[in-house]
XYZ file of C-alpha atoms in Angstrom:
576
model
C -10.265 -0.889 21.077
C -10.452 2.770 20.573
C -13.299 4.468 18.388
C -11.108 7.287 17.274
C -11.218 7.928 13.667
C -9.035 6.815 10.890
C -6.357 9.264 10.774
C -5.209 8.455 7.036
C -8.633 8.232 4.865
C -7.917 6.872 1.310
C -11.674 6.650 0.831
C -12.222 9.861 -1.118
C -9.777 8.825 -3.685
C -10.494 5.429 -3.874
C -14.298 6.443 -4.805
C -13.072 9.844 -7.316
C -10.943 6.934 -8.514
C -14.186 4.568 -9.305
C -16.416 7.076 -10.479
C -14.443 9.263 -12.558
C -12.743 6.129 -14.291
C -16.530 4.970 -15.291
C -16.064 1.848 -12.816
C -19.083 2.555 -11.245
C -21.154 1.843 -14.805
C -18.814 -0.718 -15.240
C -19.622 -2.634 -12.628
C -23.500 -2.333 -12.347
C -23.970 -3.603 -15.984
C -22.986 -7.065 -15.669
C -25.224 -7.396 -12.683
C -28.168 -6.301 -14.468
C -27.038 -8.724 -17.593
C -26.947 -11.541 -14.618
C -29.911 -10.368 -13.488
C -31.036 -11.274 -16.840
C -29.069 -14.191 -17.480
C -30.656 -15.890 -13.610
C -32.809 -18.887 -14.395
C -36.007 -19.530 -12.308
C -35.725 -20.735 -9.231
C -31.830 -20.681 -8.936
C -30.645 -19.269 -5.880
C -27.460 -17.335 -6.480
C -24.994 -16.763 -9.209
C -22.192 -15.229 -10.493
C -20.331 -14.907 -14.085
C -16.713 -13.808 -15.248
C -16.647 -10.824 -17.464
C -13.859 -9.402 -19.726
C -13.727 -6.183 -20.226
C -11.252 -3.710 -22.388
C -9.297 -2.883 -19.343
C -10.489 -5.573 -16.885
C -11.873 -8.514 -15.596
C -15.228 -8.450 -13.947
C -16.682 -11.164 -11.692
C -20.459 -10.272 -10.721
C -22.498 -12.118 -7.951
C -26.351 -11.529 -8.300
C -28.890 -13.854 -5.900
C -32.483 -14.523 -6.634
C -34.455 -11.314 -5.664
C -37.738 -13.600 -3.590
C -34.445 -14.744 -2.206
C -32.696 -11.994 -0.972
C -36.047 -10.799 0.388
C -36.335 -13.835 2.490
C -32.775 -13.464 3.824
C -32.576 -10.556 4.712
C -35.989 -10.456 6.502
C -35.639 -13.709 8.242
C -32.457 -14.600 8.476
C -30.064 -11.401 10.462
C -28.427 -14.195 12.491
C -24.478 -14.323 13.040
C -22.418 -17.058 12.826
C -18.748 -17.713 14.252
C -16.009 -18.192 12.238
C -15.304 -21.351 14.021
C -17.597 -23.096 11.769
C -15.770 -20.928 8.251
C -12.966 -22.547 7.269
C -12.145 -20.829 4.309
C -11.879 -17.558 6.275
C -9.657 -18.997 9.362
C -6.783 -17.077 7.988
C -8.513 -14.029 8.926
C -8.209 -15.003 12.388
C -4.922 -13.812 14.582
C -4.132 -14.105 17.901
C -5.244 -10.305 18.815
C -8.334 -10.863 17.028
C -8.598 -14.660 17.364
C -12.766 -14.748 16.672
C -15.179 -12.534 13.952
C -18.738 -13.224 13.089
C -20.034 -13.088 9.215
C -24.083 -12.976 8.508
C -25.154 -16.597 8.141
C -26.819 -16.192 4.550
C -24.010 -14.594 2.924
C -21.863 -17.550 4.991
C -24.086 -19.679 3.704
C -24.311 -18.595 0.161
C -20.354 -18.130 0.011
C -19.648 -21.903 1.015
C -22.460 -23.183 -1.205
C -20.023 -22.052 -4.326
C -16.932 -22.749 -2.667
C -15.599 -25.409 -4.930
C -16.687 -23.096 -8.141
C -14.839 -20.529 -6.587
C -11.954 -22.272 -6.096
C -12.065 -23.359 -9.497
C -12.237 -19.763 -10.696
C -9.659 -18.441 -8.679
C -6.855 -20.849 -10.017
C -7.619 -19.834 -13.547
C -8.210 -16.262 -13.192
C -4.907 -14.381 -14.915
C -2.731 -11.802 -13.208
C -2.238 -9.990 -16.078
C -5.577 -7.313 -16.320
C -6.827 -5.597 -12.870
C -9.367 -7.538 -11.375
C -13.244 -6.164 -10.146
C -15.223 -8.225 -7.716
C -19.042 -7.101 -7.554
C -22.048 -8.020 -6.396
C -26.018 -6.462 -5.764
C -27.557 -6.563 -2.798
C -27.182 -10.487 -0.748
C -25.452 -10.592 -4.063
C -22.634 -8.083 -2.679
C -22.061 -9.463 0.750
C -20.424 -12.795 -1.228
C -18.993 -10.663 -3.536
C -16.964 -8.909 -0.186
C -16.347 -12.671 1.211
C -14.989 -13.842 -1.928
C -12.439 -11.017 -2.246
C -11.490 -11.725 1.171
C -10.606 -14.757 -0.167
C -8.704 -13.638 -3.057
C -6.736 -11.270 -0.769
C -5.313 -13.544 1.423
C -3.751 -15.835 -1.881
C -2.677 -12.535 -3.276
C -1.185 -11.354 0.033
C 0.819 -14.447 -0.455
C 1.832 -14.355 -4.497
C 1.444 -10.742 -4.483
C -0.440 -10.378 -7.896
C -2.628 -7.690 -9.655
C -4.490 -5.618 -7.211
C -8.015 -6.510 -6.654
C -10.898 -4.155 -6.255
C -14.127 -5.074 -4.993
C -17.746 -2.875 -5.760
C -21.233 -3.605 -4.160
C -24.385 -1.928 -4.390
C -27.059 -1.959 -2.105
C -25.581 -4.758 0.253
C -26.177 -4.866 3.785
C -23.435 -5.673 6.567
C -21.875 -8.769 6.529
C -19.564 -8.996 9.691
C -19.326 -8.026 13.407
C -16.465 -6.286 15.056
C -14.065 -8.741 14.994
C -14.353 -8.985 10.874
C -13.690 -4.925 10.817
C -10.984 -5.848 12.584
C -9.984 -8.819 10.921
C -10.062 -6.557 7.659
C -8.313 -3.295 9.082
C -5.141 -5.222 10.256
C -4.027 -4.965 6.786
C -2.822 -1.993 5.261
C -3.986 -2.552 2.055
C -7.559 -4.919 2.213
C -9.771 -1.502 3.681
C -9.045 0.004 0.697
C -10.236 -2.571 -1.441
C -13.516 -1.921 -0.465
C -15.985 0.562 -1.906
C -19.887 0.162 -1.184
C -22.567 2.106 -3.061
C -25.950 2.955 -0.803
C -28.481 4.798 -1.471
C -30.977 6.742 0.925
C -34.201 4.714 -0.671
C -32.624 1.592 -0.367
C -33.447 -0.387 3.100
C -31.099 -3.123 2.232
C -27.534 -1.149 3.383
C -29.214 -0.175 7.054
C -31.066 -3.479 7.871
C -28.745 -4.200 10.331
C -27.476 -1.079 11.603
C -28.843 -0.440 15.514
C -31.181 0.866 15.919
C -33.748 -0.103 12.599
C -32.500 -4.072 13.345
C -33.015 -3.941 17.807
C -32.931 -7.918 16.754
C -29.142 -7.957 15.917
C -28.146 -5.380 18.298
C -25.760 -7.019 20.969
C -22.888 -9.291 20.673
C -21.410 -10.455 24.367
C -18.956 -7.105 24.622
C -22.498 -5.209 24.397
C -21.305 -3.369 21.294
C -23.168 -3.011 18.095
C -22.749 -6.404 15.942
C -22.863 -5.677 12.272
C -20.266 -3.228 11.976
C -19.645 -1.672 8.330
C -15.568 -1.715 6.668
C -13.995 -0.124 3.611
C -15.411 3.092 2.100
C -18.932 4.025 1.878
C -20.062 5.870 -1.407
C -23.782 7.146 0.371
C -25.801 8.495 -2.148
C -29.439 10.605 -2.890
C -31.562 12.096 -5.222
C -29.933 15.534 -4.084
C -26.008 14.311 -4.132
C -23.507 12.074 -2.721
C -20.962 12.046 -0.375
C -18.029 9.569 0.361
C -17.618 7.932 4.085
C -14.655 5.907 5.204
C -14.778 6.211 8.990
C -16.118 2.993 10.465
C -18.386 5.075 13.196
C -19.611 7.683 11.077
C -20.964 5.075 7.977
C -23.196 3.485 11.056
C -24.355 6.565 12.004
C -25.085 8.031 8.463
C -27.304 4.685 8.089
C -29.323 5.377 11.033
C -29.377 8.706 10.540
C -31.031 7.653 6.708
C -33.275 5.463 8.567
C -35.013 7.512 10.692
C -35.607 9.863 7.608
C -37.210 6.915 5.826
C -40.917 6.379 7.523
C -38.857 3.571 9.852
C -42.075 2.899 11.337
C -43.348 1.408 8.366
C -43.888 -2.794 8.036
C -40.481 -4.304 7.398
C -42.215 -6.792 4.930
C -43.912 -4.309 3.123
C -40.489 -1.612 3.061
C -38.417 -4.553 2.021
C -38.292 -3.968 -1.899
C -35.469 -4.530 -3.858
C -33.088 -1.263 -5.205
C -31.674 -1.126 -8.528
C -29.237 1.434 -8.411
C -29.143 2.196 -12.629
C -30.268 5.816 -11.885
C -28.422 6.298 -9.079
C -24.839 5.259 -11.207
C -26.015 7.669 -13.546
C -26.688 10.600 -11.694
C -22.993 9.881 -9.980
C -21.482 9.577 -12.938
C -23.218 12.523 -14.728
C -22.575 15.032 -11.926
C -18.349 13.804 -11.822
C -17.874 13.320 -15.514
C -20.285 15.365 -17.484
C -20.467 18.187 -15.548
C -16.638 17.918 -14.753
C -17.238 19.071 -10.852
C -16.240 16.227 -7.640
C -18.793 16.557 -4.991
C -16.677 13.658 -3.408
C -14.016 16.663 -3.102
C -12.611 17.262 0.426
C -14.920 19.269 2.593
C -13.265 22.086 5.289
C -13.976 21.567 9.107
C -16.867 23.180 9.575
C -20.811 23.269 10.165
C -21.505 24.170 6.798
C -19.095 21.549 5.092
C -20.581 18.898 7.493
C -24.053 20.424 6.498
C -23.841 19.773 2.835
C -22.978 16.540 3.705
C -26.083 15.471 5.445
C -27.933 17.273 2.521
C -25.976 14.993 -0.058
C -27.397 11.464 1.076
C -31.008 13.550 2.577
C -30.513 13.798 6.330
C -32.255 16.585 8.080
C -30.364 19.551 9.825
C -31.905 19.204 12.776
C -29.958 16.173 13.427
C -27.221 18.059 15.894
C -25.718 15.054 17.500
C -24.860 13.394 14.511
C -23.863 17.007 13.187
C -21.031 17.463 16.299
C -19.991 13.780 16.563
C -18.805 14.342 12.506
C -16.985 17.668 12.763
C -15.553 16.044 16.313
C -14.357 13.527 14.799
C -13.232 15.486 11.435
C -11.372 17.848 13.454
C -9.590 15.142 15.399
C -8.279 13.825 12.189
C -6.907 16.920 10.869
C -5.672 17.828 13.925
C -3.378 14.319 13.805
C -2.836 14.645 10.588
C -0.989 17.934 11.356
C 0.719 16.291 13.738
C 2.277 13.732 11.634
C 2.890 15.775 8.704
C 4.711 18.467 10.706
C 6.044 17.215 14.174
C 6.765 14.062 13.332
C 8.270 14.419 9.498
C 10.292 17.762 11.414
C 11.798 15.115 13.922
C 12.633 12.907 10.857
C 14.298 15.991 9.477
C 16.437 15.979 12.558
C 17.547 11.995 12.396
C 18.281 12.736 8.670
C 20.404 15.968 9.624
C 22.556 13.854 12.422
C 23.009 10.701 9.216
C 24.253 13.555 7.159
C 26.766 15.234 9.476
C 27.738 11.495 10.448
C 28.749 10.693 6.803
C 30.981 13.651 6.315
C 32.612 13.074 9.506
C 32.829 9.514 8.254
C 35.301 10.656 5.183
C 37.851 12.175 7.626
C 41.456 11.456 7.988
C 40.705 11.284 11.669
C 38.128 8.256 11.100
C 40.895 6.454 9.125
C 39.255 6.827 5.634
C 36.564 4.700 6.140
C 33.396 6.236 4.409
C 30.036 6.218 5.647
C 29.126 2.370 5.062
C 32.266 1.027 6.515
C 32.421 3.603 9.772
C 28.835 2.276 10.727
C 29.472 -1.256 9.742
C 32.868 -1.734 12.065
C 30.942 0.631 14.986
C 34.254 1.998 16.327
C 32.882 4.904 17.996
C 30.508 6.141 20.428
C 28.170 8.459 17.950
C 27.970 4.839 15.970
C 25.634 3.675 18.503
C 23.528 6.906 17.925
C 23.503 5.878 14.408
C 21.792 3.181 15.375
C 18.809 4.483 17.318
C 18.041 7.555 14.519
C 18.505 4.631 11.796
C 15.674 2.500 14.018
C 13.401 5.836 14.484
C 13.225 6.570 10.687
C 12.954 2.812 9.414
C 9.363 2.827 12.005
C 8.561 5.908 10.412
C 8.615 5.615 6.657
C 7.776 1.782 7.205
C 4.114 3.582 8.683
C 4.279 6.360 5.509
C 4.322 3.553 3.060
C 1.761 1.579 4.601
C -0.828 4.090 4.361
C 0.396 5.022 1.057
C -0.360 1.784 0.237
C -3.918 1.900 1.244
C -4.620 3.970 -1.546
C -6.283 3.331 -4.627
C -2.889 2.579 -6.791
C -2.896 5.228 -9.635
C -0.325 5.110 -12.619
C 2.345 7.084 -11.371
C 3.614 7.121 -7.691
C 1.474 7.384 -5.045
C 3.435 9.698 -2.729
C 3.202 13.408 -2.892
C 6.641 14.648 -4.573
C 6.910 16.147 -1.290
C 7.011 12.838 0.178
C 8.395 11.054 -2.433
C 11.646 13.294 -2.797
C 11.729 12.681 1.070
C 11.852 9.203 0.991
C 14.347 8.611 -2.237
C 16.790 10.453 0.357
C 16.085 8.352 3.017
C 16.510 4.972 1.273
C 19.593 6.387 -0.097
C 20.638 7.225 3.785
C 19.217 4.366 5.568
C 19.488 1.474 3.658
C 22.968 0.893 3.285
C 23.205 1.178 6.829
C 20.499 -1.799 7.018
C 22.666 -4.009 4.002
C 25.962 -3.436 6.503
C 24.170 -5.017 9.590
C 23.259 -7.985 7.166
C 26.519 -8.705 6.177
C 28.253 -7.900 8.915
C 25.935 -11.223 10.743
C 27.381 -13.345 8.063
C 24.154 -13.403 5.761
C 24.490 -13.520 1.984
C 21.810 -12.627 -0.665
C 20.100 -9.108 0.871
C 18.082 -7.907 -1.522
C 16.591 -11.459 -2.437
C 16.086 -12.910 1.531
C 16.635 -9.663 3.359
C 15.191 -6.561 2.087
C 12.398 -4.577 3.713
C 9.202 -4.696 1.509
C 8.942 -0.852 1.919
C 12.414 -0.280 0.490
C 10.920 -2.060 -2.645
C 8.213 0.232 -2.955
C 9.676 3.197 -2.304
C 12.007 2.406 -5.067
C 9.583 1.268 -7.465
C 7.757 4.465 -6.647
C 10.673 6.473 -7.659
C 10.759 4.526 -11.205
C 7.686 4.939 -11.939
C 7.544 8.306 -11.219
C 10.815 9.143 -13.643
C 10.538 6.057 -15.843
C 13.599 7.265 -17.928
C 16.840 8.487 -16.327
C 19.376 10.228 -18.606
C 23.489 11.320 -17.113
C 22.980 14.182 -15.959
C 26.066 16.241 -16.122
C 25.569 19.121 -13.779
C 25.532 15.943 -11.038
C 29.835 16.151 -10.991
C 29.386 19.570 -9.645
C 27.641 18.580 -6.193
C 29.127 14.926 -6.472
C 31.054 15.324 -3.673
C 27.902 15.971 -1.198
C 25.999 13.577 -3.333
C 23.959 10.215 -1.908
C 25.246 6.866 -4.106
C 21.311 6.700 -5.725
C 21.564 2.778 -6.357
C 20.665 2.197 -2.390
C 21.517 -1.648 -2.666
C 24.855 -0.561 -4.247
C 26.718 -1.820 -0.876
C 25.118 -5.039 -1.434
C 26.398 -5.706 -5.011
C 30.061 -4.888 -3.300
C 29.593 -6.974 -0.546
C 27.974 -10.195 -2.880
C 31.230 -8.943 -5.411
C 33.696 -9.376 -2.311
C 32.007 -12.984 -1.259
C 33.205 -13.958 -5.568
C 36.432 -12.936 -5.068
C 37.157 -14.823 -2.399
C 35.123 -17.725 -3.609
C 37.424 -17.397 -7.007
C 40.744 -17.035 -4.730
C 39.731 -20.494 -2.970
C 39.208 -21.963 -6.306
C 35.145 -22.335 -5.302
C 32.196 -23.273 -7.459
C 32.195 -22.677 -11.333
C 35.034 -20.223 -11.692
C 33.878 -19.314 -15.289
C 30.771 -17.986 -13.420
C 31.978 -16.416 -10.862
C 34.451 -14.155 -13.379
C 31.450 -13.525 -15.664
C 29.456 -12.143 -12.953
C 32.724 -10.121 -11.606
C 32.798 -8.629 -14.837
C 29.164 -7.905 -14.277
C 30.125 -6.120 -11.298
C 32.236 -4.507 -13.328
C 30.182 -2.765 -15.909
C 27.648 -1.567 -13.472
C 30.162 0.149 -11.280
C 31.317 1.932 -13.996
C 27.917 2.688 -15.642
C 27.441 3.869 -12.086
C 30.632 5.994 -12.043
C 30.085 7.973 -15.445
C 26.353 8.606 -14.085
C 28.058 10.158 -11.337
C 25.444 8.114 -9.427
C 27.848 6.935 -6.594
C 29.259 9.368 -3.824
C 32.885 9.624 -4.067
C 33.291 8.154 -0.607
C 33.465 4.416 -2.345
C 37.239 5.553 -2.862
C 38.152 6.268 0.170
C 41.048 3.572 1.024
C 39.127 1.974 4.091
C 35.709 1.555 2.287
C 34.992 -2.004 1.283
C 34.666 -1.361 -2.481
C 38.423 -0.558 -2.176
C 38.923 -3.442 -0.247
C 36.938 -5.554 -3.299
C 39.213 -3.920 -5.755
C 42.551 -5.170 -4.322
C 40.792 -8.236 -3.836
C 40.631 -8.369 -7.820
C 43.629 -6.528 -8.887
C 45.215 -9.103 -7.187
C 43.124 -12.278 -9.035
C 43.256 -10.674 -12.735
C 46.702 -9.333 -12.095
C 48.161 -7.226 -14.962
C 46.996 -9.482 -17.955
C 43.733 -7.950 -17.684
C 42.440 -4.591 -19.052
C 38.851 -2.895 -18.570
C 37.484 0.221 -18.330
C 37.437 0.155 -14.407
C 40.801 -1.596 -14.202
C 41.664 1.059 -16.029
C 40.213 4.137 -13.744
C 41.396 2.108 -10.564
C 45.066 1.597 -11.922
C 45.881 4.812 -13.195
C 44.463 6.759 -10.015
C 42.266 8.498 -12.435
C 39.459 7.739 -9.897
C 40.949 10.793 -8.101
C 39.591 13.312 -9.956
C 35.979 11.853 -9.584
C 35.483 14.037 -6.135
C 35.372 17.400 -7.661
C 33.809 16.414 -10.783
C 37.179 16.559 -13.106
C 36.936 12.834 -14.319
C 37.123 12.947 -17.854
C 35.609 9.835 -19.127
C 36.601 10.251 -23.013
C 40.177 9.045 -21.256
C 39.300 6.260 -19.423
């Protein structure tokens, strides 16, 4: 696998997120009341703690036992022999390795754990921490929340450690990368005078240097948070955390007696020199750092690394300036060529409303595929659904915030492509047969990129000067096509006397009410009444069930021909 960097980094947020927000505090008090709260002799333990705005869950082990651990025990073992982790095993990455205490500590509790999981409530945001040996179960455990959350999709979890070494091999970074949103879960606090963090990092640990590929074994994941007595500085590349830890090391008199180095770190002062320098001084030195020797500079000086350290010093801006450069890349090239798919959808859909394509509208013309630029549809349609499938996946990596997490930019960029692209996606469903799209067919990042968009203008009012561009306008309800195609499937179950027909004209009248609510929000594009488009097709459909008997506010609009004057924005609705 290659050892290029990230090229999306959601680290710096994730820890401006934890500090600024006082999670960092937060998070290292319970562990010092556990701390308080261990009795003699017990070996590990952890507590549930409500807080105002969340629930806490700290996991503290006995410090004579963490000591012996971590100096006896740096010993691997397979996750053939962890069953509770086997779903983190896939065929590309089929094996991982976790550090046998933390293993061993994890599956001691298992059946406390499971206890805990099943009764803790969706409802408040959920923190996962842990000190030291302490924090490597705390990282296992969340794994294991993940993967039942992947599942039920509940509250987002978020998991803290301080001071805790490396837990997994390769194959667990891996294990933990293959999902968009687990890395990001992830945020480890380290300081420079704690050993703990770098035990296992080659080369301060040459006893757990080698797996069989001959890589490094203990390989770090999620976002580092690397800390001194002179500043901080946030880490999420994989490469450069491992290198930062040796680099610490070899500051730290590594030639001293492991057994007499091994002490453990509290890391009280070190949250409060964080948290004083972010919030009381109102300055980020997490902030974003330019490509160049004297950004990468102040770096080193933040967690106490030496200048004279010039590898280390041209692997990071390498690496830095690799990511920028691909970020460049993707933010101009490849959102320009997305420009250019979106351009061709857009000439396509006014060509679509010609005489000369019998009347059809945009939805229909793609959905019957009559033409040879149809099957051009197609491909552009493909190319944008891979690309803004990838945009909200790394979106999602990021620390969720209370409004959208797209740039406007981005987010304004994506409302039109839904718009575009998804009705095209709801006529291949139905046009295979299928029923139901939005509850058994809709892409995940159509979701999000709607709910995005909500909660990013939480209240919508009609907007009148809308009429005056309706005819150029996208229908903003992206599903609408689905709600006319699941309103055509009624009508014909009603016409074969199908089902509860009481039902079925209730939620026809449904139908009904949001067209129209649609209509006076000048939210649809006036192609829906052009005479080949299916929503005309629905309303003869019904005309012909409720016959004349029957008067609405749509039956209305449809019978007089009022709907005419909906194009150029002359509807008057005080008439219909």
């Amino acid at each position: 696998m290659s050892n290029s960097p990230p090229i999306f980094c959601s680290g710096l947020e994730l820890a401006n997120l934890a500090v600024s927000s006082g999670l960092l505090s937060q998070t290292w008090d319970p562990i010092l009341k556990l701390y308080r709260e261990l009795n003699q002799g017990e070996q590990i333990r952890f507590e549930v703690y409500q807080k105002p705005n969340c629930t806490v869950i700290a996991f503290v082990t006995s410090p004579n036992l963490t000591k012996r651990h971590l100096q006896e025990e740096d010993e691997l073992v397979s996750s053939a022999f962890l069953s509770h982790l086997h779903f983190l095993c896939t065929k590309s990455n089929p094996t991982f390795s976790i550090h046998k205490a933390a293993a061993t500590l994890f599956s001691s509790l298992i059946d406390q754990l499971t206890n805990l999981k099943n009764l803790i409530s969706n409802s408040a945001p959920l923190i996962v921490t842990g000190h030291s040996v302490g924090g490597s179960v705390a990282s296992l455990f969340t794994l294991w929340l993940l993967e039942s959350m992947n599942r039920t999709e509940p509250k987002r979890v978020l998991c803290i450690t301080f001071g805790a070494p490396l837990v997994g091999d390769k194959g667990l970074q891996q294990a933990i990368s293959r999902n968009s949103k687990w890395n990001s879960c992830f945020l480890h606090v380290a300081s420079n005078q704690d050993l703990v963090p770098r035990l296992f990092v080659s080369p301060h640990n040459p006893n757990a240097m080698q797996i069989d590929s001959g890589s490094v074994a203990y390989q770090p994941f999620g976002t580092y948070l690397l800390c001194s007595e002179s500043g901080y500085t946030c880490v999420e590349d994989p490469e450069e955390v491992s290198q930062l830890l040796e680099a610490v090391g070899s500051e730290t008199a590594s030639n001293q007696n492991r057994n007499v180095e091994l002490e453990i770190f509290y890391y009280t002062e070190t949250v409060k020199r964080v948290e004083y320098i972010v919030i009381g001084q109102g300055i980020s030195e997490l902030g974003e750092l330019k490509v160049q020797r004297a950004g990468t500079i102040l770096r080193l000086d933040a967690v106490g690394i030496k200048r004279t350290q010039q590898p280390l010093i041209d692997n990071m801006e390498k690496r830095e300036k690799f990511r920028a450069s691909k970020q460049n890349v993707f933010e101009d090239k490849k959102l320009n060529k997305m420009k250019v798919y979106m351009a061709y959808l857009e000439w396509y859909k006014k060509k679509s409303m010609s005489e000369k394509e019998g009347y059809y509208g945009y939805y229909d013309s793609y959905k019957y595929k009559r033409f040879p630029k149809d099957m051009d549809v197609i491909k552009y349609k493909k190319r944008l659904n891979e690309y803004w499938k990838k945009v909200v996946e790394e979106a999602e990596r990021m620390p969720q915030r209370e409004n959208a997490p797209l740039h406007p930019r981005w987010l304004y960029g994506g409302t039109n492509y839904r718009r575009m692209v998804e009705p095209l996606d709801i006529a291949d469903y139905y046009s295979k047969g299928s029923k139901n799209y939005k509850a058994d067919g809709r892409s995940e990042h159509y979701k999000k990129l709607e709910e995005w968009l909500k909660s990013d203008t939480p209240t919508r009012k009609p907007d009148n000067r809308k009429k005056l561009n309706v005819s150029n306008s996208l229908t903003e309800d992206s599903c609408f096509w689905e709600r006319v195609e699941e309103a055509l499937m009624l009508c014909k179950s009603l016409g074969n006397g199908e089902g509860d027909r009481e039902l079925t004209r209730m939620n026809l009248v449904t139908f009904e009410e949001y067209v129209m609510e649609q209509i006076k929000n000048y939210a649809v594009s006036p192609d829906i009444f052009l005479e080949g488009s299916s929503f005309m097709r629905w309303w003869r459909e019904y005309e012909s069930i409720t016959r004349t008997f029957y008067i609405s506010k749509l039956t209305d609009l449809m019978k007089t021909g009022k709907y005419d004057k909906y194009a150029d924005g002359s509807l008057d609705f005080s008439a219909v």
